Amino acid sequence: MSASPVRVLALIPPMTQLNTPYPSTAYLTGFLRAQGIAAQQEDLALGLVLALFSPEGLRQVRAVIEAEPERPQTARVQLFLDQFDRYVATLAPTMAFLQGRDLTLAHRIASRQFLPEGPRFESLEVYLAEEGDDPLAWAFGALGQQDRARHLATLYLNDLADVLRDAVDPRFEFVRYAESLAAAQPTFDPLAEALAAPHNLVDSTLHRLTLDAVARHAPTVVLISVPFPGAVYGAFRMAQAIKAHHPQVVTVLGGGFVNTELRELAEPRVFDYFDYVTLDAGERPLMALLEHLQGRRSAQRLVRTFVRDEGSGAVRWIHFAEPDVPFEQVGTPTWDGLPLQRYLSLLDMLNPMHRLWSDGRWNKLTVAHGCYWKKCSFCDVSLDYISRYETASAAALVDRIEAIVAETGQTGFHFVDEAAPPKSLKALAQELQRRGTSISWWGNIRFEKSFTPELCQQLADSGCIAISGGLEVASDRLLNLMKKGVSVEQVARVTRSLTDAGILVHAYLMYGFPTQTVQDTVDALEYVRQLFENGCIQSGFWHRFVCTVHSPVGQNPQDYGVSLVPLPPGQFARNDIAFRDPTGVDHDALGVGLKKAIYNYMHGIGLEQDVRNWFDFHVPKTTVKRHTIARALA
C-alpha cells in the first residue's frame, strides 16, 4: 500500500451483546481518531439481529421452511407457521418497545393477549404464583408493567431464535453462535468446512450487511475484533465477503479470543481471510501496522503480529519490541457511528442483579489495565490482559466518563476490569463526588478486606449500584490452593457490607477445581445457601472449572495434584487442556444440582431446604454448621 492516508473501519462480529455495544471497537476508534487517523465503526452483531428479527426477516424464514417441505418440522416451527401472521404483526412494535422507542406498548404485552406464546413461555410456570393465578405477580407486583412486558417480550424473541435454529441454522444463538467451531478447537478443519458450505439465510444476511458497511465507508483497512469463540464464525464469514468483493482491503483480526486461544497460531488457511492477526492490547500493534501499510515502517518492525510468508506460505510471528501505549494515554472510547438507540434491553431472568448483563445501555469502561492481584491459579495470569497492571488517575477516568456522557447522553457505566482495584475505586468515588458527576455504575472486584463498610458506602454514594466478584469454590481449603487471597467468612462480611450500602452483589462460583471432592462441593453449596439466606448476595452463577495452558494449573499441574492430558496436534486454537484428577468425581453430574439450586435461590425459593435435595443422587450431608455465616457476620 502507498503512503496515502489509511481509512479504518472497525467491525463487531456476531454474536456479542444485544443491549450495548461490545467496547473493543469504541476503544480503538477513539484511540485512532486521537492519532489523527480516519476511523469508523459498525456493530454487525446488532445489525444481523435487527435484519433477521424483522417482518421481512420472518418472511424469509418462512420461505426457507416452505422451500424444504420434506424436512421434518419441530413443534416450535409448526407453531411459528400456524401463528405466522401474529408474529409478523407484533414483531416490529415489540422490537421498538425493547429499544425504548414505544414504551406504551408495555400494557398490551403485559396483558399476555398481544404476543403469540411459544415453548419459552412454559418457564413462567416454575415461578411461585403467590397472588392469584398470575405467575409473574410475585416478581413484579401490581405495577412493574415495563419490566413484566420486557420479560415477556424477551421470551417471545427467544422463541423466534429457537425457530431460526430449528429451521435455518442449528448453530444460531444470541451469544454462543457456532461456538463449537472455534472454542479450544485445535484444527481449523471444522471452521473451514463451515465457511465452504453454501450460504444459509443467516450467512447471506451477514454477507449483505458486511458489503453494505464497506460500501458506506470505503475503508482501506478493516479491523474485526473477536472477543469470544461465539463470534469467530461470524468474523470469518465477514472477512470472506470482503476478500471476495474487495480483495484490496486489508483485513486484521484481533480481540480476546485471539489473545487467549491463537497465541501459537500456525494455520496458513486463516490468512485466506485475514492479512494480519495481532495479539494483546491493540493500540501499539495497530499503529505499527498502519505505519507499515503507509510505507513508513518495514514488515520486520511489526509488533505482536502473525502474517503468512508469501514465499513459503508458512505462518510467521513478528514482534519488534516496543513499549505499549500507557493506559493513561489510550484516550477516551467513542461510540460515534454505533446506533445507540437501536440496542435491545432484554430481561431474560427476573433476578434484579442478573438482569444487568442484558438490560440497559451501559457505557463500558476500564478502571485499570490488567489485574493488581494476578495470583489466582485458575486465571491466565501469564497473559498481557492480566499481567500488565497499569492505572490511570482518578481525574483522567472522570474526564473520560464526562466525555462519554456528553457523547452518548447515557450515565450508566459498566467497569469491565478483571478486578477493579479498591484504591482506584476509592479515588474514583472521591473525584466523582468532588465534581458532582452523577452516574450509575457497576463492576467486578475481589471480595477483599479493603472493602470496609465505610468504603462500600462511599462507593454507593458515588453511584455504585451493583458489584460482582469471585467466591469461586466457596471452600477455604480450595481458596487457599487457588491463591484467591480471601476466605469464605471474609467474603460474607464484605458482601454484607455492600448489601447494607444498597449495592446488589453477584458471586461468580466454580466447581470441578483440581482435587475438589463431592464433600467440598456440597459444603460449598451450603455456604452459598447461607450467603443468600443472610442477604449477603442476591445473584450467582456456577462455572465449570476449565484448565487453560496459560494458567498456573496448566503450567504447574503437579502443584495441584493433577496431571495434564497432552493437547491434540493442531495449528489453530490452543487454550483449554484436559487433566486427570485422582478424586475421580463426576463434576458434570454435580453441576446439574448446583445450577438448579442457584437458579431457585436467586428467586428466593428453597433457601430453607437441605442442600442435598437439589441433587438427583445420594451426596453426603454438609459438614458446614448451619449458622456459620450468621456467626461470621455477628
XYZ file of C-alpha atoms in Angstrom:
634
model
C 0.000 0.000 0.000
C 1.211 3.510 -0.803
C 1.777 6.344 1.647
C -1.736 7.675 1.049
C -3.874 8.115 4.184
C -5.466 4.976 5.589
C -9.170 4.731 6.363
C -10.010 2.254 9.094
C -13.335 0.513 9.674
C -13.677 -1.450 12.940
C -16.424 -4.072 12.966
C -18.125 -6.009 15.775
C -18.994 -9.520 14.507
C -21.967 -11.632 15.574
C -22.602 -12.554 18.225
C -21.578 -10.363 21.152
C -24.255 -8.384 23.010
C -27.652 -7.008 22.063
C -28.206 -4.441 24.829
C -25.000 -2.458 24.460
C -22.016 -2.323 22.076
C -19.036 -4.516 22.831
C -16.356 -1.905 23.738
C -13.321 -3.041 21.723
C -14.133 -1.013 18.612
C -15.084 2.008 20.724
C -11.647 1.968 22.362
C -9.754 1.511 19.102
C -11.815 4.072 17.196
C -11.319 6.664 19.926
C -7.599 5.964 20.073
C -7.107 6.089 16.288
C -9.016 9.338 15.929
C -6.845 10.853 18.667
C -3.836 9.955 16.467
C -5.394 11.775 13.506
C -6.398 8.589 11.672
C -9.782 8.392 9.910
C -11.665 5.626 11.746
C -15.276 4.449 11.721
C -17.076 1.571 13.437
C -20.178 -0.558 12.986
C -21.857 -3.319 15.002
C -22.856 -6.114 12.647
C -23.936 -8.332 15.555
C -26.777 -5.908 16.227
C -27.301 -5.338 12.512
C -27.724 -9.062 11.871
C -30.307 -9.488 14.634
C -32.283 -6.437 13.522
C -32.339 -7.735 9.936
C -33.394 -11.284 10.851
C -35.887 -10.265 13.550
C -37.970 -8.024 11.352
C -41.179 -8.667 9.394
C -39.151 -9.135 6.219
C -36.736 -11.427 8.071
C -39.643 -13.600 9.253
C -40.962 -13.825 5.707
C -37.540 -15.041 4.587
C -37.510 -17.647 7.376
C -40.932 -18.903 6.249
C -39.686 -19.063 2.650
C -36.763 -21.255 3.778
C -39.159 -23.594 5.583
C -41.538 -23.803 2.628
C -38.650 -24.464 0.221
C -37.947 -27.743 2.064
C -41.380 -29.332 2.527
C -39.851 -32.780 3.061
C -37.821 -31.591 6.057
C -39.370 -32.703 9.379
C -40.741 -29.747 11.358
C -40.336 -29.333 15.083
C -43.277 -28.294 17.240
C -41.707 -24.833 17.515
C -41.533 -24.405 13.756
C -45.109 -25.638 13.316
C -46.345 -23.167 15.922
C -44.434 -20.391 14.119
C -46.155 -21.257 10.830
C -49.568 -21.513 12.481
C -49.135 -18.141 14.184
C -47.148 -16.510 11.392
C -49.486 -13.578 10.805
C -49.449 -12.721 14.517
C -45.660 -12.873 14.635
C -45.344 -10.560 11.624
C -47.877 -8.129 13.068
C -46.280 -7.977 16.531
C -42.536 -8.153 15.812
C -41.754 -4.576 14.715
C -43.649 -2.926 17.604
C -42.125 -5.365 20.082
C -38.610 -4.599 18.856
C -39.393 -0.879 19.140
C -40.551 -1.484 22.719
C -37.332 -3.345 23.591
C -35.374 -0.439 22.089
C -37.221 2.006 24.351
C -38.972 3.716 21.436
C -42.556 2.584 22.159
C -42.907 2.118 25.905
C -46.707 2.420 25.962
C -46.876 -1.000 24.290
C -45.936 -2.476 27.691
C -49.597 -2.570 28.724
C -50.616 -4.749 25.779
C -47.592 -7.045 26.086
C -48.097 -7.461 29.843
C -51.715 -8.500 29.275
C -50.439 -11.717 27.646
C -53.067 -11.253 24.924
C -50.821 -9.468 22.414
C -47.836 -11.763 21.744
C -48.046 -15.324 20.436
C -46.609 -17.585 23.128
C -44.325 -20.467 22.240
C -42.473 -23.041 24.366
C -40.259 -20.444 26.082
C -43.291 -19.160 27.975
C -43.572 -22.501 29.766
C -40.754 -21.311 32.040
C -43.200 -18.897 33.670
C -44.934 -21.805 35.340
C -41.905 -22.585 37.525
C -42.319 -19.334 39.449
C -44.353 -19.132 42.597
C -47.879 -17.856 41.977
C -48.381 -16.106 45.277
C -51.008 -13.683 44.007
C -53.941 -15.400 42.373
C -53.171 -17.225 39.163
C -50.514 -14.815 37.895
C -47.072 -16.478 38.000
C -45.386 -13.090 37.498
C -47.180 -11.288 40.305
C -44.574 -12.244 42.901
C -41.825 -10.687 40.774
C -43.500 -7.517 39.542
C -46.444 -6.950 41.865
C -49.410 -4.849 40.821
C -47.184 -2.380 38.981
C -43.884 -3.070 37.211
C -45.600 -3.184 33.823
C -42.463 -2.201 31.919
C -40.352 -4.987 33.423
C -43.114 -7.555 33.148
C -43.556 -6.689 29.472
C -39.801 -6.679 28.858
C -39.549 -10.210 30.255
C -42.444 -11.457 28.137
C -41.002 -9.772 25.035
C -37.649 -11.452 25.722
C -39.315 -14.881 25.898
C -41.052 -14.063 22.594
C -37.713 -13.171 20.981
C -36.133 -16.371 22.326
C -38.998 -18.376 20.793
C -38.171 -16.847 17.408
C -34.468 -17.577 17.908
C -35.386 -21.226 18.544
C -37.347 -21.286 15.266
C -34.365 -19.827 13.434
C -32.151 -22.530 14.955
C -34.569 -25.350 14.080
C -35.376 -24.202 10.551
C -32.387 -22.226 9.234
C -29.118 -22.604 11.163
C -28.705 -25.127 14.015
C -25.692 -23.146 15.268
C -27.617 -19.902 15.813
C -27.510 -18.378 19.306
C -27.780 -14.825 20.603
C -24.461 -15.288 22.423
C -22.705 -18.592 21.656
C -23.187 -18.554 17.885
C -21.384 -21.521 16.237
C -19.110 -21.614 19.279
C -18.027 -25.245 18.832
C -16.284 -24.382 15.550
C -13.697 -22.328 17.431
C -13.591 -22.896 21.199
C -10.480 -24.928 22.085
C -10.530 -26.257 18.513
C -7.003 -27.429 17.630
C -7.744 -27.844 13.939
C -9.151 -25.297 11.506
C -10.973 -28.025 9.555
C -14.479 -27.632 11.110
C -14.405 -23.883 10.562
C -13.053 -24.287 7.029
C -15.825 -26.765 6.180
C -18.491 -24.423 7.560
C -17.067 -21.493 5.601
C -17.017 -23.548 2.393
C -20.665 -24.550 2.756
C -23.370 -22.715 0.782
C -24.862 -19.674 2.475
C -27.938 -20.163 4.616
C -30.229 -17.216 5.415
C -28.061 -16.074 8.346
C -24.896 -16.215 6.219
C -26.396 -14.357 3.276
C -27.805 -11.647 5.539
C -24.417 -11.135 7.208
C -22.730 -11.153 3.781
C -25.009 -8.344 2.587
C -24.574 -6.299 5.768
C -20.783 -6.588 5.532
C -20.621 -5.410 1.943
C -23.038 -2.570 2.721
C -20.755 -1.381 5.538
C -17.685 -1.483 3.276
C -19.565 0.425 0.583
C -20.627 3.116 3.067
C -17.169 3.772 4.480
C -14.778 2.740 1.664
C -12.060 1.639 4.120
C -8.540 0.657 3.212
C -8.244 -1.401 6.421
C -10.948 -3.403 8.215
C -10.427 -4.438 11.846
C -12.559 -7.289 13.182
C -12.409 -7.802 16.936
C -13.393 -11.248 18.213
C -13.955 -11.330 21.982
C -15.489 -14.816 22.300
C -15.491 -18.160 20.472
C -19.137 -17.432 19.625
C -18.063 -14.519 17.404
C -15.377 -16.362 15.404
C -17.558 -17.895 12.688
C -19.272 -14.570 12.019
C -15.920 -12.795 11.855
C -14.568 -15.207 9.264
C -17.772 -15.002 7.202
C -17.395 -11.192 7.176
C -13.735 -11.382 6.132
C -14.673 -13.924 3.455
C -17.177 -11.465 1.947
C -14.643 -8.642 1.977
C -11.917 -10.732 0.352
C -14.302 -11.955 -2.358
C -15.526 -8.491 -3.347
C -12.805 -6.089 -2.175
C -9.513 -8.042 -2.212
C -7.503 -4.814 -1.968
C -8.918 -4.061 1.507
C -6.559 -5.159 4.281
C -8.285 -7.300 6.932
C -6.965 -7.566 10.501
C -8.094 -9.983 13.233
C -7.685 -9.336 16.965
C -9.579 -9.473 20.258
C -9.933 -11.555 23.393
C -10.385 -14.911 21.649
C -7.238 -14.347 19.596
C -5.276 -13.231 22.655
C -6.065 -16.410 24.596
C -6.564 -19.171 22.013
C -4.446 -18.268 18.972
C -1.121 -17.475 20.630
C 0.521 -20.410 18.850
C -1.235 -19.863 15.515
C 0.356 -21.858 12.693
C -2.623 -22.419 10.384
C -1.966 -20.811 6.957
C -5.633 -21.017 5.931
C -6.529 -18.297 8.454
C -4.731 -15.897 6.107
C -7.085 -16.675 3.247
C -9.437 -14.430 5.219
C -7.202 -12.134 7.271
C -3.992 -10.450 6.172
C -2.776 -9.867 9.723
C -3.545 -11.278 13.165
C -2.451 -9.235 16.204
C -2.156 -10.174 19.866
C -2.910 -8.376 23.143
C -3.661 -4.672 23.577
C -4.327 -3.428 20.072
C -3.039 0.147 20.123
C 0.688 -0.449 19.584
C 0.408 -3.338 17.053
C -2.173 -1.368 15.112
C -0.095 1.798 14.900
C 2.898 -0.236 13.741
C 0.770 -1.987 11.116
C -0.731 1.244 9.775
C 2.749 2.771 9.506
C 3.861 -0.332 7.594
C 0.897 -0.097 5.220
C 1.805 3.531 4.539
C 5.394 2.573 3.719
C 6.811 4.218 6.843
C 7.881 1.006 8.610
C 9.303 -2.293 7.396
C 7.486 -5.582 7.927
C 10.305 -6.665 10.257
C 9.216 -3.927 12.693
C 5.620 -5.055 13.104
C 4.558 -5.588 16.740
C 2.941 -8.816 18.023
C 1.646 -9.762 14.589
C 1.157 -13.021 12.680
C 1.484 -12.955 8.877
C 1.698 -15.582 6.135
C 5.025 -15.666 4.363
C 4.494 -15.023 0.649
C 7.304 -17.357 -0.341
C 6.881 -20.428 1.840
C 3.193 -19.974 2.728
C 4.034 -20.644 6.378
C 2.779 -18.509 9.262
C 5.373 -16.092 10.661
C 5.381 -14.369 14.028
C 6.848 -10.857 14.005
C 7.438 -8.882 17.156
C 9.596 -5.779 17.224
C 9.668 -4.956 20.923
C 8.206 -1.541 21.679
C 6.513 -0.284 24.843
C 2.734 -0.474 24.866
C 0.715 2.725 24.928
C 0.331 3.548 28.645
C -3.187 3.073 29.964
C -3.279 6.733 30.980
C -2.736 7.666 27.311
C -5.070 5.303 25.426
C -7.642 8.077 25.307
C -11.410 8.071 25.556
C -13.507 5.464 23.753
C -16.109 6.783 21.359
C -19.453 5.291 20.391
C -19.834 7.568 17.385
C -21.185 5.541 14.477
C -22.966 2.956 16.633
C -26.800 3.216 16.667
C -27.217 3.502 20.437
C -30.974 3.988 20.139
C -31.396 0.603 18.407
C -29.912 -1.743 21.028
C -32.349 -4.094 22.755
C -32.883 -4.096 26.517
C -33.722 -7.714 27.291
C -34.883 -9.192 30.570
C -34.290 -12.921 30.407
C -34.044 -13.527 34.164
C -36.182 -11.903 36.833
C -33.345 -11.567 39.336
C -32.610 -7.822 39.725
C -28.810 -8.253 39.721
C -28.599 -10.830 36.944
C -30.549 -8.639 34.541
C -27.772 -6.035 34.361
C -25.863 -8.096 31.782
C -28.689 -7.954 29.232
C -30.862 -4.994 30.228
C -29.858 -1.371 29.735
C -27.389 0.504 27.561
C -24.188 0.618 29.626
C -21.115 2.610 28.652
C -18.273 0.127 29.129
C -15.051 1.476 30.587
C -11.921 0.116 32.273
C -10.658 1.498 35.582
C -7.208 -0.117 35.224
C -5.427 -2.344 32.729
C -4.719 -5.856 33.978
C -5.153 -7.277 37.470
C -3.465 -5.939 40.607
C -3.665 -9.378 42.287
C -2.689 -11.696 39.383
C -2.150 -14.756 41.565
C -5.296 -16.873 41.077
C -4.220 -20.279 39.864
C -7.208 -20.744 37.519
C -6.588 -17.453 35.693
C -4.472 -16.609 32.618
C -2.023 -14.664 34.790
C 0.802 -15.026 32.256
C -1.062 -13.072 29.552
C -0.934 -9.339 28.946
C -4.566 -8.599 29.773
C -3.902 -9.878 33.319
C -0.169 -9.475 33.903
C 0.409 -5.880 32.745
C -1.154 -3.855 35.513
C -1.450 -0.109 34.896
C -3.702 2.531 36.373
C -4.909 5.954 35.314
C -5.511 8.873 37.631
C -8.999 9.432 39.004
C -9.030 12.788 37.224
C -8.317 11.120 33.868
C -11.009 8.497 34.473
C -13.667 11.065 35.347
C -12.619 13.152 32.327
C -13.332 10.069 30.193
C -16.626 9.444 31.978
C -17.814 13.008 31.450
C -16.793 12.958 27.773
C -18.684 9.691 27.213
C -21.815 11.007 28.950
C -21.673 14.130 26.793
C -21.392 11.998 23.638
C -23.931 9.267 24.416
C -26.371 11.017 26.741
C -26.202 7.876 28.919
C -24.991 7.983 32.545
C -24.802 4.228 33.175
C -21.322 2.646 33.267
C -20.122 -0.946 33.445
C -16.486 -1.112 34.545
C -15.204 -4.222 32.789
C -11.979 -4.801 34.755
C -10.948 -8.293 35.753
C -10.903 -6.898 39.292
C -11.106 -3.145 39.850
C -8.503 -2.046 42.459
C -10.022 -0.789 45.728
C -7.623 2.186 45.876
C -8.585 3.243 42.365
C -12.303 2.844 43.102
C -11.960 4.921 46.273
C -10.153 7.680 44.376
C -12.709 7.484 41.559
C -15.599 7.788 44.030
C -13.969 10.804 45.649
C -13.420 12.521 42.286
C -16.987 11.821 41.124
C -18.315 13.316 44.360
C -15.930 16.273 44.252
C -17.096 17.220 40.766
C -20.743 16.434 41.425
C -20.758 13.997 38.493
C -23.868 11.815 38.739
C -23.603 8.357 37.176
C -24.755 4.830 37.928
C -22.052 2.178 37.772
C -21.268 -1.462 38.456
C -18.208 -3.655 38.053
C -16.085 -6.573 39.195
C -13.922 -6.701 42.337
C -12.131 -9.125 44.639
C -14.036 -9.523 47.899
C -11.029 -8.446 49.945
C -10.926 -6.795 53.362
C -10.098 -3.376 51.870
C -13.805 -3.071 51.092
C -14.785 -1.850 54.533
C -18.353 -0.772 55.363
C -17.182 2.840 55.041
C -15.712 2.299 51.552
C -18.790 0.352 50.432
C -20.993 3.262 51.489
C -18.726 5.725 49.698
C -18.938 3.658 46.511
C -22.731 3.610 46.789
C -22.797 7.376 47.315
C -20.742 7.799 44.119
C -23.292 5.836 42.081
C -22.353 2.168 42.540
C -25.484 0.044 42.146
C -24.026 -3.465 41.839
C -20.827 -5.456 42.278
C -19.763 -8.872 41.029
C -16.846 -10.850 42.388
C -15.361 -14.312 42.645
C -16.281 -16.542 45.560
C -15.254 -19.423 43.254
C -15.232 -22.747 45.135
C -16.595 -21.397 48.463
C -14.137 -23.642 50.339
C -11.283 -22.262 52.413
C -9.042 -25.252 51.545
C -9.571 -24.787 47.832
C -9.486 -20.972 48.014
C -6.016 -21.303 49.527
C -4.999 -23.801 46.844
C -6.117 -21.427 44.087
C -4.346 -18.487 45.815
C -7.528 -16.456 45.839
C -6.418 -14.451 48.870
C -9.836 -14.465 50.558
C -11.761 -16.714 52.947
C -15.458 -17.582 52.917
C -16.098 -15.632 56.132
C -14.277 -12.588 54.753
C -16.394 -12.764 51.602
C -19.501 -12.891 53.799
C -18.522 -9.722 55.660
C -17.586 -7.785 52.514
C -20.693 -8.805 50.582
C -22.915 -7.950 53.544
C -21.260 -4.517 53.783
C -22.016 -3.981 50.097
C -25.629 -5.112 50.535
C -26.063 -2.876 53.604
C -24.930 0.058 51.445
C -27.700 -0.736 48.952
C -25.400 -2.396 46.386
C -26.540 -5.613 44.671
C -23.979 -8.453 44.795
C -23.339 -11.239 42.279
C -20.996 -14.132 43.123
C -19.032 -15.994 40.473
C -18.852 -19.622 41.607
C -16.752 -22.504 40.359
C -16.932 -26.273 40.594
C -14.629 -29.010 39.354
C -11.360 -27.477 40.579
C -8.462 -29.960 40.973
C -8.879 -32.265 43.992
C -12.385 -30.912 44.717
C -14.377 -33.724 46.300
C -18.126 -34.311 46.468
C -17.972 -33.215 50.103
C -16.230 -29.981 49.087
C -18.991 -29.305 46.567
C -21.847 -29.983 48.981
C -20.182 -27.795 51.609
C -19.685 -25.014 49.049
C -23.387 -25.089 48.192
C -24.272 -24.846 51.879
C -22.064 -21.763 52.216
C -23.793 -20.269 49.180
C -27.232 -21.067 50.638
C -26.293 -19.281 53.851
C -24.949 -16.271 51.951
C -28.307 -15.907 50.184
C -30.200 -16.566 53.419
C -28.281 -13.833 55.243
C -28.720 -11.263 52.485
C -25.029 -11.194 51.545
C -25.513 -11.970 47.848
C -28.504 -11.628 45.549
C -27.234 -13.431 42.454
C -24.712 -16.054 41.418
C -23.575 -18.355 38.656
C -21.724 -21.687 38.751
C -18.957 -22.076 36.154
C -17.337 -25.424 35.429
C -13.589 -25.085 36.016
C -11.593 -25.277 32.788
C -7.825 -25.646 32.886
C -6.026 -23.390 30.398
C -2.469 -23.604 29.141
C -1.743 -20.046 30.360
C -2.813 -20.566 33.988
C -0.692 -21.753 36.936
C -2.681 -25.023 36.981
C -1.928 -25.561 33.292
C 1.740 -24.687 33.699
C 2.409 -26.490 37.011
C -0.254 -29.189 37.341
C 1.786 -31.181 39.852
C 1.325 -28.379 42.378
C -2.429 -29.005 42.246
C -2.417 -32.790 42.429
C -3.361 -33.425 38.778
C -1.702 -34.443 35.532
C -2.431 -32.966 32.117
C -3.739 -34.825 29.087
C -1.493 -33.910 26.122
C -3.109 -31.490 23.698
C -4.082 -32.995 20.340
C -1.970 -31.899 17.384
C -3.216 -28.828 15.602
C -2.319 -25.416 14.254
C -5.337 -23.394 15.330
C -6.802 -22.751 18.819
C -4.882 -23.969 21.866
C -6.219 -22.942 25.246
C -8.337 -25.442 27.200
C -6.468 -28.527 28.321
C -7.906 -31.662 29.915
C -6.449 -33.068 33.122
C -6.613 -36.239 35.211
C -7.840 -35.722 38.762
C -7.243 -38.625 41.175
C -10.523 -37.888 43.002
C -12.487 -39.204 40.012
C -15.517 -37.043 40.858
C -18.291 -36.663 38.242
C -18.422 -32.875 38.375
C -20.816 -32.602 35.439
C -23.441 -34.583 37.355
C -22.970 -32.348 40.401
C -23.232 -29.269 38.201
C -26.879 -30.016 37.395
C -27.828 -29.767 41.068
C -25.665 -26.715 41.683
C -27.257 -24.789 38.827
C -30.766 -25.842 39.862
C -30.093 -24.620 43.405
C -28.635 -21.244 42.389
C -31.498 -20.576 39.966
C -34.020 -21.110 42.739
C -32.016 -19.180 45.341
C -31.952 -16.187 43.005
C -35.752 -16.256 43.020
C -35.998 -16.704 46.786
C -37.028 -20.341 46.514
C -35.801 -23.284 48.598
C -33.476 -21.425 50.966
C -34.765 -23.418 53.909
C -34.148 -26.797 52.250
C -31.307 -29.216 52.932
C -28.869 -28.704 50.042
C -28.844 -32.448 49.342
C -32.369 -32.089 47.913
C -31.018 -30.359 44.807
C -29.149 -33.477 43.650
C -30.798 -36.440 41.923
C -28.437 -38.928 43.580
C -27.007 -39.503 47.021
C -24.483 -36.960 48.274
C -23.088 -36.676 51.796
C -24.514 -34.363 54.417
C -22.775 -30.993 54.654
C -20.112 -30.576 57.322
C -20.744 -26.810 57.474
C -22.642 -25.742 60.579
C -25.986 -24.206 59.783
C -25.245 -20.749 61.225
C -21.602 -20.366 60.164
C -22.213 -17.269 58.023
C -24.536 -15.661 60.595
C -21.833 -16.058 63.244
C -19.191 -14.616 60.926
C -21.381 -11.560 60.368
C -22.032 -11.182 64.089
